[in-house]
Short mmCIF file of N, CA and C in Angstrom, two decimals:
data_model
loop_
_atom_site.label_atom_id
_atom_site.label_comp_id
_atom_site.label_asym_id
_atom_site.label_seq_id
_atom_site.Cartn_x
_atom_site.Cartn_y
_atom_site.Cartn_z
N VAL A 1 121.42 116.76 63.95
CA VAL A 1 121.91 117.38 65.21
C VAL A 1 123.16 118.28 64.99
N ALA A 2 124.05 117.76 64.25
CA ALA A 2 125.28 118.52 64.02
C ALA A 2 124.95 119.91 63.31
N GLN A 3 124.04 119.89 62.45
CA GLN A 3 123.64 121.09 61.68
C GLN A 3 123.02 122.09 62.70
N ALA A 4 122.14 121.50 63.62
CA ALA A 4 121.43 122.34 64.57
C ALA A 4 122.37 123.05 65.53
N ILE A 5 123.50 122.46 65.88
CA ILE A 5 124.33 123.02 66.91
C ILE A 5 125.47 123.80 66.31
N LEU A 6 125.67 123.86 65.07
CA LEU A 6 126.67 124.61 64.41
C LEU A 6 126.70 126.14 64.81
N GLY A 7 125.53 126.69 64.89
CA GLY A 7 125.49 128.10 65.23
C GLY A 7 125.46 128.36 66.76
N ARG A 8 125.70 127.41 67.51
CA ARG A 8 125.73 127.51 68.97
C ARG A 8 124.50 128.19 69.53
N PRO A 9 123.32 127.61 69.38
CA PRO A 9 122.08 128.21 69.79
C PRO A 9 121.98 128.30 71.25
N LYS A 10 121.26 129.23 71.72
CA LYS A 10 120.89 129.32 73.21
C LYS A 10 119.76 128.47 73.57
N LEU A 11 118.97 128.00 72.64
CA LEU A 11 117.80 127.14 72.86
C LEU A 11 117.87 126.06 71.81
N LEU A 12 117.72 124.83 72.33
CA LEU A 12 117.77 123.77 71.41
C LEU A 12 116.63 122.82 71.75
N ILE A 13 115.79 122.50 70.86
CA ILE A 13 114.61 121.61 71.08
C ILE A 13 114.92 120.29 70.33
N LEU A 14 114.95 119.28 71.07
CA LEU A 14 115.26 117.86 70.56
C LEU A 14 114.06 116.99 70.69
N ASP A 15 113.59 116.43 69.60
CA ASP A 15 112.39 115.52 69.66
C ASP A 15 112.97 114.06 69.47
N GLU A 16 112.75 113.34 70.56
CA GLU A 16 113.12 111.93 70.56
C GLU A 16 114.59 111.75 70.12
N PRO A 17 115.59 112.34 70.65
CA PRO A 17 116.97 112.41 70.14
C PRO A 17 117.57 111.04 70.11
N THR A 18 117.15 110.19 70.97
CA THR A 18 117.85 108.75 71.00
C THR A 18 117.03 107.72 70.30
N ASN A 19 115.94 108.15 69.69
CA ASN A 19 115.05 107.14 68.99
C ASN A 19 115.82 106.43 67.85
N GLY A 20 115.83 105.09 67.92
CA GLY A 20 116.54 104.32 66.86
C GLY A 20 118.02 104.16 67.05
N LEU A 21 118.57 104.61 68.13
CA LEU A 21 119.95 104.46 68.32
C LEU A 21 120.28 103.28 69.11
N ASP A 22 121.47 102.67 68.85
CA ASP A 22 121.88 101.54 69.67
C ASP A 22 122.45 102.04 70.94
N PRO A 23 122.74 101.14 71.92
CA PRO A 23 123.13 101.60 73.28
C PRO A 23 124.42 102.50 73.19
N THR A 24 125.38 102.21 72.45
CA THR A 24 126.58 103.03 72.37
C THR A 24 126.32 104.38 71.81
N GLN A 25 125.44 104.46 70.75
CA GLN A 25 125.01 105.76 70.17
C GLN A 25 124.24 106.61 71.22
N THR A 26 123.34 105.89 71.96
CA THR A 26 122.46 106.55 73.01
C THR A 26 123.40 107.17 73.98
N THR A 27 124.42 106.49 74.50
CA THR A 27 125.41 107.02 75.40
C THR A 27 126.09 108.28 74.90
N HIS A 28 126.54 108.17 73.68
CA HIS A 28 127.17 109.38 72.96
C HIS A 28 126.19 110.56 72.89
N MET A 29 125.00 110.32 72.47
CA MET A 29 123.99 111.37 72.31
C MET A 29 123.66 111.97 73.71
N ARG A 30 123.55 111.13 74.76
CA ARG A 30 123.27 111.75 76.05
C ARG A 30 124.42 112.62 76.56
N GLN A 31 125.69 112.22 76.26
CA GLN A 31 126.79 113.02 76.55
C GLN A 31 126.84 114.37 75.84
N LEU A 32 126.58 114.29 74.56
CA LEU A 32 126.48 115.47 73.74
C LEU A 32 125.38 116.50 74.26
N ILE A 33 124.17 115.88 74.66
CA ILE A 33 123.12 116.76 75.22
C ILE A 33 123.55 117.37 76.50
N ARG A 34 124.31 116.64 77.39
CA ARG A 34 124.81 117.18 78.64
C ARG A 34 125.76 118.34 78.35
N GLU A 35 126.59 118.16 77.42
CA GLU A 35 127.58 119.18 77.14
C GLU A 35 126.86 120.40 76.55
N LEU A 36 125.87 120.21 75.64
CA LEU A 36 125.18 121.39 75.13
C LEU A 36 124.39 122.13 76.21
N SER A 37 123.92 121.43 77.15
CA SER A 37 123.13 122.05 78.25
C SER A 37 123.91 122.94 79.15
N ALA A 38 125.27 122.86 79.07
CA ALA A 38 126.10 123.70 79.79
C ALA A 38 126.06 125.15 79.31
N GLU A 39 125.74 125.30 78.02
CA GLU A 39 125.75 126.69 77.33
C GLU A 39 124.40 127.04 76.77
N ALA A 40 123.43 126.12 76.81
CA ALA A 40 122.14 126.39 76.20
C ALA A 40 121.06 125.67 76.97
N THR A 41 119.77 126.26 76.71
CA THR A 41 118.66 125.58 77.27
C THR A 41 118.32 124.49 76.28
N VAL A 42 118.23 123.27 76.78
CA VAL A 42 117.83 122.10 75.90
C VAL A 42 116.50 121.66 76.37
N ILE A 43 115.55 121.60 75.43
CA ILE A 43 114.19 121.05 75.66
C ILE A 43 114.22 119.67 74.97
N LEU A 44 113.86 118.70 75.74
CA LEU A 44 113.86 117.30 75.29
C LEU A 44 112.41 116.92 75.20
N SER A 45 111.94 116.51 74.01
CA SER A 45 110.60 115.97 73.89
C SER A 45 110.64 114.58 73.71
N THR A 46 110.04 113.85 74.65
CA THR A 46 110.13 112.35 74.53
C THR A 46 109.03 111.71 75.36
N HIS A 47 108.82 110.46 74.96
CA HIS A 47 107.86 109.65 75.77
C HIS A 47 108.63 108.59 76.46
N ILE A 48 109.97 108.57 76.37
CA ILE A 48 110.79 107.61 77.03
C ILE A 48 111.21 108.07 78.32
N MET A 49 110.61 107.65 79.41
CA MET A 49 110.92 108.20 80.76
C MET A 49 112.39 107.96 81.17
N GLN A 50 112.91 106.84 80.66
CA GLN A 50 114.39 106.53 80.94
C GLN A 50 115.22 107.68 80.43
N GLU A 51 114.91 108.27 79.33
CA GLU A 51 115.69 109.42 78.81
C GLU A 51 115.61 110.64 79.64
N VAL A 52 114.38 110.87 80.18
CA VAL A 52 114.16 112.00 81.09
C VAL A 52 114.98 111.76 82.37
N GLU A 53 114.90 110.60 82.95
CA GLU A 53 115.76 110.27 84.11
C GLU A 53 117.18 110.54 83.88
N ALA A 54 117.70 110.16 82.77
CA ALA A 54 119.15 110.20 82.47
C ALA A 54 119.61 111.62 82.14
N LEU A 55 118.70 112.48 81.65
CA LEU A 55 119.19 113.73 81.10
C LEU A 55 118.53 114.97 81.85
N CYS A 56 117.43 114.91 82.35
CA CYS A 56 116.75 116.14 82.75
C CYS A 56 116.85 116.45 84.24
N ASP A 57 116.81 117.70 84.51
CA ASP A 57 116.64 118.19 85.94
C ASP A 57 115.30 118.82 86.23
N ARG A 58 114.60 119.07 85.14
CA ARG A 58 113.29 119.70 85.28
C ARG A 58 112.36 118.98 84.37
N VAL A 59 111.08 118.74 84.79
CA VAL A 59 110.21 117.96 83.97
C VAL A 59 108.93 118.80 83.74
N LEU A 60 108.47 118.84 82.50
CA LEU A 60 107.17 119.49 82.20
C LEU A 60 106.42 118.33 81.42
N ILE A 61 105.14 118.17 81.87
CA ILE A 61 104.33 117.21 81.26
C ILE A 61 103.09 117.93 80.73
N LEU A 62 102.87 117.74 79.38
CA LEU A 62 101.72 118.35 78.73
C LEU A 62 100.68 117.31 78.58
N HIS A 63 99.44 117.67 78.76
CA HIS A 63 98.28 116.76 78.59
C HIS A 63 97.23 117.61 77.82
N ARG A 64 96.99 117.13 76.62
CA ARG A 64 95.93 117.71 75.77
C ARG A 64 96.28 119.24 75.59
N GLY A 65 97.55 119.51 75.34
CA GLY A 65 97.96 120.90 75.13
C GLY A 65 98.07 121.79 76.29
N GLU A 66 97.90 121.22 77.46
CA GLU A 66 97.97 122.05 78.71
C GLU A 66 99.08 121.59 79.59
N LEU A 67 99.68 122.51 80.28
CA LEU A 67 100.78 122.13 81.22
C LEU A 67 100.17 121.47 82.43
N ALA A 68 100.44 120.23 82.60
CA ALA A 68 99.97 119.46 83.79
C ALA A 68 100.91 119.33 84.89
N VAL A 69 102.20 119.34 84.61
CA VAL A 69 103.28 119.17 85.61
C VAL A 69 104.48 120.07 85.15
N ASP A 70 104.94 120.86 86.11
CA ASP A 70 106.21 121.65 85.92
C ASP A 70 106.91 121.54 87.34
N ALA A 71 107.97 120.66 87.35
CA ALA A 71 108.67 120.54 88.74
C ALA A 71 110.05 119.97 88.39
N ARG A 72 110.92 120.21 89.37
CA ARG A 72 112.26 119.64 89.31
C ARG A 72 112.16 118.15 89.50
N LEU A 73 113.04 117.44 88.87
CA LEU A 73 112.99 115.91 88.89
C LEU A 73 113.04 115.36 90.30
N GLU A 74 114.04 115.96 91.10
CA GLU A 74 114.19 115.44 92.48
C GLU A 74 112.94 115.64 93.32
N ALA A 75 112.16 116.76 93.07
CA ALA A 75 110.95 116.97 93.74
C ALA A 75 109.83 115.96 93.34
N LEU A 76 109.87 115.57 92.11
CA LEU A 76 108.91 114.61 91.62
C LEU A 76 109.07 113.24 92.23
N HIS A 77 110.32 112.95 92.56
CA HIS A 77 110.61 111.63 93.12
C HIS A 77 110.28 111.53 94.63
N ARG A 78 110.21 112.66 95.33
CA ARG A 78 109.91 112.73 96.71
C ARG A 78 108.47 112.37 96.84
N SER A 79 108.19 111.66 97.97
CA SER A 79 106.84 111.23 98.28
C SER A 79 106.53 111.49 99.74
N ASN A 80 105.29 111.71 99.92
CA ASN A 80 104.85 111.80 101.31
C ASN A 80 104.03 110.56 101.72
N HIS A 81 104.44 109.47 101.10
CA HIS A 81 103.83 108.20 101.40
C HIS A 81 104.87 107.15 101.91
N LEU A 82 104.37 106.27 102.80
CA LEU A 82 105.16 105.13 103.24
C LEU A 82 104.48 103.91 102.93
N ARG A 83 105.23 102.81 102.74
CA ARG A 83 104.75 101.44 102.52
C ARG A 83 105.01 100.66 103.65
N LEU A 84 103.97 100.01 104.27
CA LEU A 84 104.17 99.22 105.46
C LEU A 84 103.68 97.80 105.28
N ARG A 85 104.40 96.81 105.79
CA ARG A 85 103.89 95.43 105.77
C ARG A 85 104.03 94.88 107.21
N THR A 86 102.94 94.42 107.80
CA THR A 86 102.94 94.10 109.17
C THR A 86 101.87 92.92 109.40
N SER A 87 101.92 92.46 110.64
CA SER A 87 100.89 91.47 110.94
C SER A 87 99.67 92.09 111.58
N MET A 88 99.68 93.41 111.64
CA MET A 88 98.59 94.20 112.33
C MET A 88 97.39 94.30 111.32
N PRO A 89 96.26 93.71 111.75
CA PRO A 89 95.00 93.86 110.90
C PRO A 89 94.61 95.32 110.75
N GLU A 90 93.86 95.59 109.75
CA GLU A 90 93.51 97.00 109.35
C GLU A 90 92.71 97.67 110.50
N SER A 91 91.80 96.99 111.20
CA SER A 91 91.04 97.64 112.27
C SER A 91 91.90 98.10 113.34
N VAL A 92 92.87 97.24 113.75
CA VAL A 92 93.90 97.63 114.81
C VAL A 92 94.79 98.70 114.25
N ALA A 93 95.29 98.56 113.08
CA ALA A 93 96.24 99.56 112.54
C ALA A 93 95.59 100.92 112.48
N LYS A 94 94.34 100.97 112.06
CA LYS A 94 93.71 102.26 111.99
C LYS A 94 93.55 102.92 113.42
N GLU A 95 93.25 102.06 114.39
CA GLU A 95 93.15 102.54 115.81
C GLU A 95 94.36 103.03 116.40
N LYS A 96 95.51 102.28 116.10
CA LYS A 96 96.79 102.54 116.71
C LYS A 96 97.61 103.51 115.91
N LEU A 97 97.65 103.38 114.65
CA LEU A 97 98.59 104.13 113.84
C LEU A 97 98.09 105.53 113.38
N LEU A 98 96.82 105.59 113.29
CA LEU A 98 96.31 106.93 112.89
C LEU A 98 96.39 107.94 113.99
N ASN A 99 96.79 107.49 115.23
CA ASN A 99 97.02 108.49 116.36
C ASN A 99 98.40 109.09 116.37
N ILE A 100 99.27 108.62 115.46
CA ILE A 100 100.65 109.12 115.44
C ILE A 100 100.56 110.47 114.74
N ALA A 101 101.18 111.52 115.39
CA ALA A 101 101.10 112.81 114.76
C ALA A 101 101.81 112.77 113.40
N GLY A 102 101.14 113.39 112.41
CA GLY A 102 101.75 113.52 111.09
C GLY A 102 101.22 112.52 110.11
N ILE A 103 100.53 111.48 110.64
CA ILE A 103 99.90 110.43 109.74
C ILE A 103 98.58 111.03 109.35
N GLU A 104 98.28 111.19 108.06
CA GLU A 104 97.02 111.76 107.57
C GLU A 104 95.98 110.62 107.17
N GLU A 105 96.59 109.57 106.61
CA GLU A 105 95.75 108.46 106.07
C GLU A 105 96.43 107.20 106.02
N LEU A 106 95.67 106.13 106.37
CA LEU A 106 96.26 104.69 106.28
C LEU A 106 95.29 104.01 105.43
N GLN A 107 95.82 103.31 104.41
CA GLN A 107 94.91 102.69 103.43
C GLN A 107 95.52 101.27 103.27
N GLY A 108 94.64 100.31 103.35
CA GLY A 108 95.08 98.88 103.08
C GLY A 108 95.22 98.70 101.63
N VAL A 109 96.26 98.01 101.20
CA VAL A 109 96.43 97.76 99.76
C VAL A 109 96.75 96.25 99.63
N ASP A 110 96.27 95.74 98.46
CA ASP A 110 96.40 94.33 98.13
C ASP A 110 97.57 94.17 97.25
N ASP A 111 98.77 94.32 97.76
CA ASP A 111 100.03 94.15 96.90
C ASP A 111 100.37 92.76 96.64
N ASN A 112 99.95 91.80 97.57
CA ASN A 112 100.28 90.40 97.50
C ASN A 112 99.04 89.59 97.43
N ALA A 113 98.35 89.56 96.32
CA ALA A 113 97.22 88.74 96.19
C ALA A 113 97.71 87.23 96.38
N GLY A 114 96.95 86.51 97.26
CA GLY A 114 97.24 85.20 97.48
C GLY A 114 98.43 85.02 98.48
N ALA A 115 98.80 86.05 99.13
CA ALA A 115 99.90 85.93 100.14
C ALA A 115 99.38 85.13 101.41
N GLU A 116 100.29 84.72 102.25
CA GLU A 116 99.91 83.95 103.45
C GLU A 116 99.01 84.89 104.27
N PRO A 117 98.01 84.23 104.97
CA PRO A 117 97.14 85.00 105.86
C PRO A 117 98.06 85.57 107.00
N GLY A 118 97.65 86.74 107.50
CA GLY A 118 98.40 87.40 108.58
C GLY A 118 99.39 88.44 108.14
N TYR A 119 99.43 88.72 106.82
CA TYR A 119 100.34 89.72 106.24
C TYR A 119 99.43 90.82 105.73
N PHE A 120 99.70 92.10 106.23
CA PHE A 120 98.82 93.17 105.80
C PHE A 120 99.69 94.24 105.20
N ASN A 121 99.31 94.84 104.15
CA ASN A 121 100.08 95.91 103.48
C ASN A 121 99.29 97.18 103.53
N TYR A 122 99.98 98.18 103.83
CA TYR A 122 99.35 99.54 103.94
C TYR A 122 100.19 100.63 103.27
N ARG A 123 99.37 101.62 102.76
CA ARG A 123 99.99 102.79 102.11
C ARG A 123 99.64 103.90 103.08
N ILE A 124 100.62 104.65 103.61
CA ILE A 124 100.35 105.68 104.63
C ILE A 124 100.73 107.04 104.14
N ARG A 125 99.80 108.00 104.09
CA ARG A 125 100.06 109.33 103.70
C ARG A 125 100.43 110.12 104.92
N VAL A 126 101.58 110.85 104.76
CA VAL A 126 102.18 111.60 105.87
C VAL A 126 102.02 113.15 105.49
N ALA A 127 101.83 113.95 106.53
CA ALA A 127 101.76 115.40 106.30
C ALA A 127 103.11 115.91 105.66
N GLN A 128 103.01 116.72 104.74
CA GLN A 128 104.19 117.17 104.06
C GLN A 128 105.32 117.74 104.98
N GLU A 129 104.84 118.41 106.07
CA GLU A 129 105.88 119.10 106.87
C GLU A 129 106.42 118.17 107.89
N LYS A 130 106.03 116.97 107.98
CA LYS A 130 106.56 116.02 108.98
C LYS A 130 107.70 115.21 108.44
N GLY A 131 108.67 114.82 109.27
CA GLY A 131 109.75 114.05 108.76
C GLY A 131 109.43 112.55 108.61
N LEU A 132 109.71 111.98 107.48
CA LEU A 132 109.34 110.58 107.22
C LEU A 132 110.10 109.65 108.22
N GLU A 133 111.38 110.06 108.49
CA GLU A 133 112.13 109.24 109.42
C GLU A 133 111.65 109.14 110.73
N GLN A 134 111.23 110.31 111.31
CA GLN A 134 110.58 110.35 112.67
C GLN A 134 109.26 109.59 112.75
N ILE A 135 108.46 109.71 111.66
CA ILE A 135 107.22 109.09 111.65
C ILE A 135 107.43 107.59 111.45
N SER A 136 108.43 107.19 110.68
CA SER A 136 108.79 105.72 110.52
C SER A 136 109.20 105.17 111.88
N ALA A 137 110.05 105.90 112.56
CA ALA A 137 110.39 105.37 113.93
C ALA A 137 109.19 105.23 114.79
N MET A 138 108.29 106.18 114.80
CA MET A 138 107.13 106.16 115.67
C MET A 138 106.17 104.89 115.19
N LEU A 139 106.05 104.76 113.93
CA LEU A 139 105.31 103.52 113.45
C LEU A 139 105.87 102.23 113.98
N ALA A 140 107.20 102.13 113.82
CA ALA A 140 107.85 100.85 114.29
C ALA A 140 107.70 100.64 115.78
N LYS A 141 107.86 101.71 116.53
CA LYS A 141 107.72 101.55 118.03
C LYS A 141 106.24 101.19 118.34
N THR A 142 105.30 101.78 117.69
CA THR A 142 103.86 101.54 117.93
C THR A 142 103.50 100.06 117.56
N ILE A 143 104.02 99.67 116.42
CA ILE A 143 103.70 98.27 116.02
C ILE A 143 104.36 97.21 116.98
N VAL A 144 105.61 97.43 117.35
CA VAL A 144 106.24 96.54 118.29
C VAL A 144 105.54 96.58 119.62
N ALA A 145 105.16 97.74 120.14
CA ALA A 145 104.47 97.90 121.39
C ALA A 145 103.02 97.14 121.38
N ALA A 146 102.44 97.09 120.25
CA ALA A 146 101.20 96.42 120.11
C ALA A 146 101.37 94.92 119.94
N GLU A 147 102.69 94.44 120.04
CA GLU A 147 103.04 93.04 119.88
C GLU A 147 102.69 92.45 118.52
N ALA A 148 102.73 93.35 117.46
CA ALA A 148 102.58 92.91 116.07
C ALA A 148 103.97 92.79 115.39
N GLU A 149 104.04 92.09 114.32
CA GLU A 149 105.27 91.99 113.61
C GLU A 149 105.38 93.11 112.53
N LEU A 150 106.62 93.61 112.40
CA LEU A 150 106.90 94.63 111.43
C LEU A 150 107.81 93.93 110.34
N TYR A 151 107.29 93.71 109.19
CA TYR A 151 108.01 93.06 108.09
C TYR A 151 108.82 93.95 107.23
N SER A 152 108.20 95.10 106.88
CA SER A 152 108.92 96.21 106.10
C SER A 152 108.22 97.50 106.26
N LEU A 153 109.09 98.54 106.14
CA LEU A 153 108.59 99.93 106.21
C LEU A 153 109.55 100.71 105.33
N GLN A 154 109.02 101.34 104.29
CA GLN A 154 109.86 102.11 103.39
C GLN A 154 109.16 103.22 102.80
N THR A 155 109.93 104.22 102.40
CA THR A 155 109.41 105.39 101.76
C THR A 155 109.04 104.99 100.23
N GLU A 156 107.86 105.45 99.87
CA GLU A 156 107.44 105.14 98.55
C GLU A 156 108.07 106.09 97.57
N LYS A 157 108.72 105.55 96.59
CA LYS A 157 109.39 106.50 95.55
C LYS A 157 108.52 106.57 94.39
N LYS A 158 108.24 107.75 93.97
CA LYS A 158 107.47 107.99 92.71
C LYS A 158 108.37 107.80 91.52
N ASP A 159 107.83 107.20 90.48
CA ASP A 159 108.64 107.10 89.21
C ASP A 159 107.81 107.92 88.15
N LEU A 160 108.54 108.42 87.12
CA LEU A 160 107.94 109.22 86.15
C LEU A 160 106.79 108.48 85.36
N GLU A 161 106.94 107.17 85.18
CA GLU A 161 105.87 106.52 84.41
C GLU A 161 104.56 106.50 85.23
N THR A 162 104.67 106.36 86.50
CA THR A 162 103.48 106.38 87.31
C THR A 162 102.86 107.80 87.30
N LEU A 163 103.76 108.77 87.46
CA LEU A 163 103.27 110.21 87.41
C LEU A 163 102.57 110.53 86.09
N PHE A 164 103.19 110.01 85.01
CA PHE A 164 102.63 110.25 83.72
C PHE A 164 101.26 109.66 83.54
N ARG A 165 101.16 108.34 84.05
CA ARG A 165 99.75 107.70 84.05
C ARG A 165 98.77 108.53 84.89
N GLU A 166 99.22 108.92 86.05
CA GLU A 166 98.32 109.73 86.98
C GLU A 166 97.83 110.99 86.34
N VAL A 167 98.73 111.70 85.74
CA VAL A 167 98.37 112.94 85.04
C VAL A 167 97.41 112.64 83.84
N SER A 168 97.66 111.59 83.11
CA SER A 168 96.78 111.20 81.97
C SER A 168 95.45 110.81 82.43
N ASN A 169 95.37 110.09 83.49
CA ASN A 169 94.08 109.60 83.97
C ASN A 169 93.28 110.74 84.74
N VAL A 170 93.90 111.58 85.54
CA VAL A 170 93.34 112.67 86.20
C VAL A 170 92.67 113.68 85.21
N HIS A 171 93.45 113.92 84.16
CA HIS A 171 93.01 115.00 83.20
C HIS A 171 92.19 114.46 82.06
N THR A 172 91.78 113.22 81.99
CA THR A 172 91.05 112.70 80.80
C THR A 172 89.53 113.04 80.91
#
């Protein structure tokens, strides 16, 4: 690495730069990469998503030699899905919740195999242009008005490992 940066290159390609390093060395290498990125374009080639999270602001994922993803990291984390846990059975949930403007799909999910009866988990896809906060508020009001219990409602956060698996599976 020292030899590569001596000439102050404008482009630096690093392949698994923290591979085999202990935690202290990894911290030092990350700091060096951040400093280098102030004056040069740094391309980090890695399969370790933790390194991408720690260092990158833009992600490109190649699959079978083709560009499958090219996006800013913060955009990749954004999701247009909500996770809901309620006492409302799926037939009632579809009838009541799919009428809320901005909800495109409600899908029952089996997150808690063997959970107590009466708990239902859903994944809800929201239209991109709608605000998740406003839709979350409407969901809560609708569930309470239907005299059902609302146990949890949260924005689904995408992680890079899930995205990587999705890209790999979709393009196989």
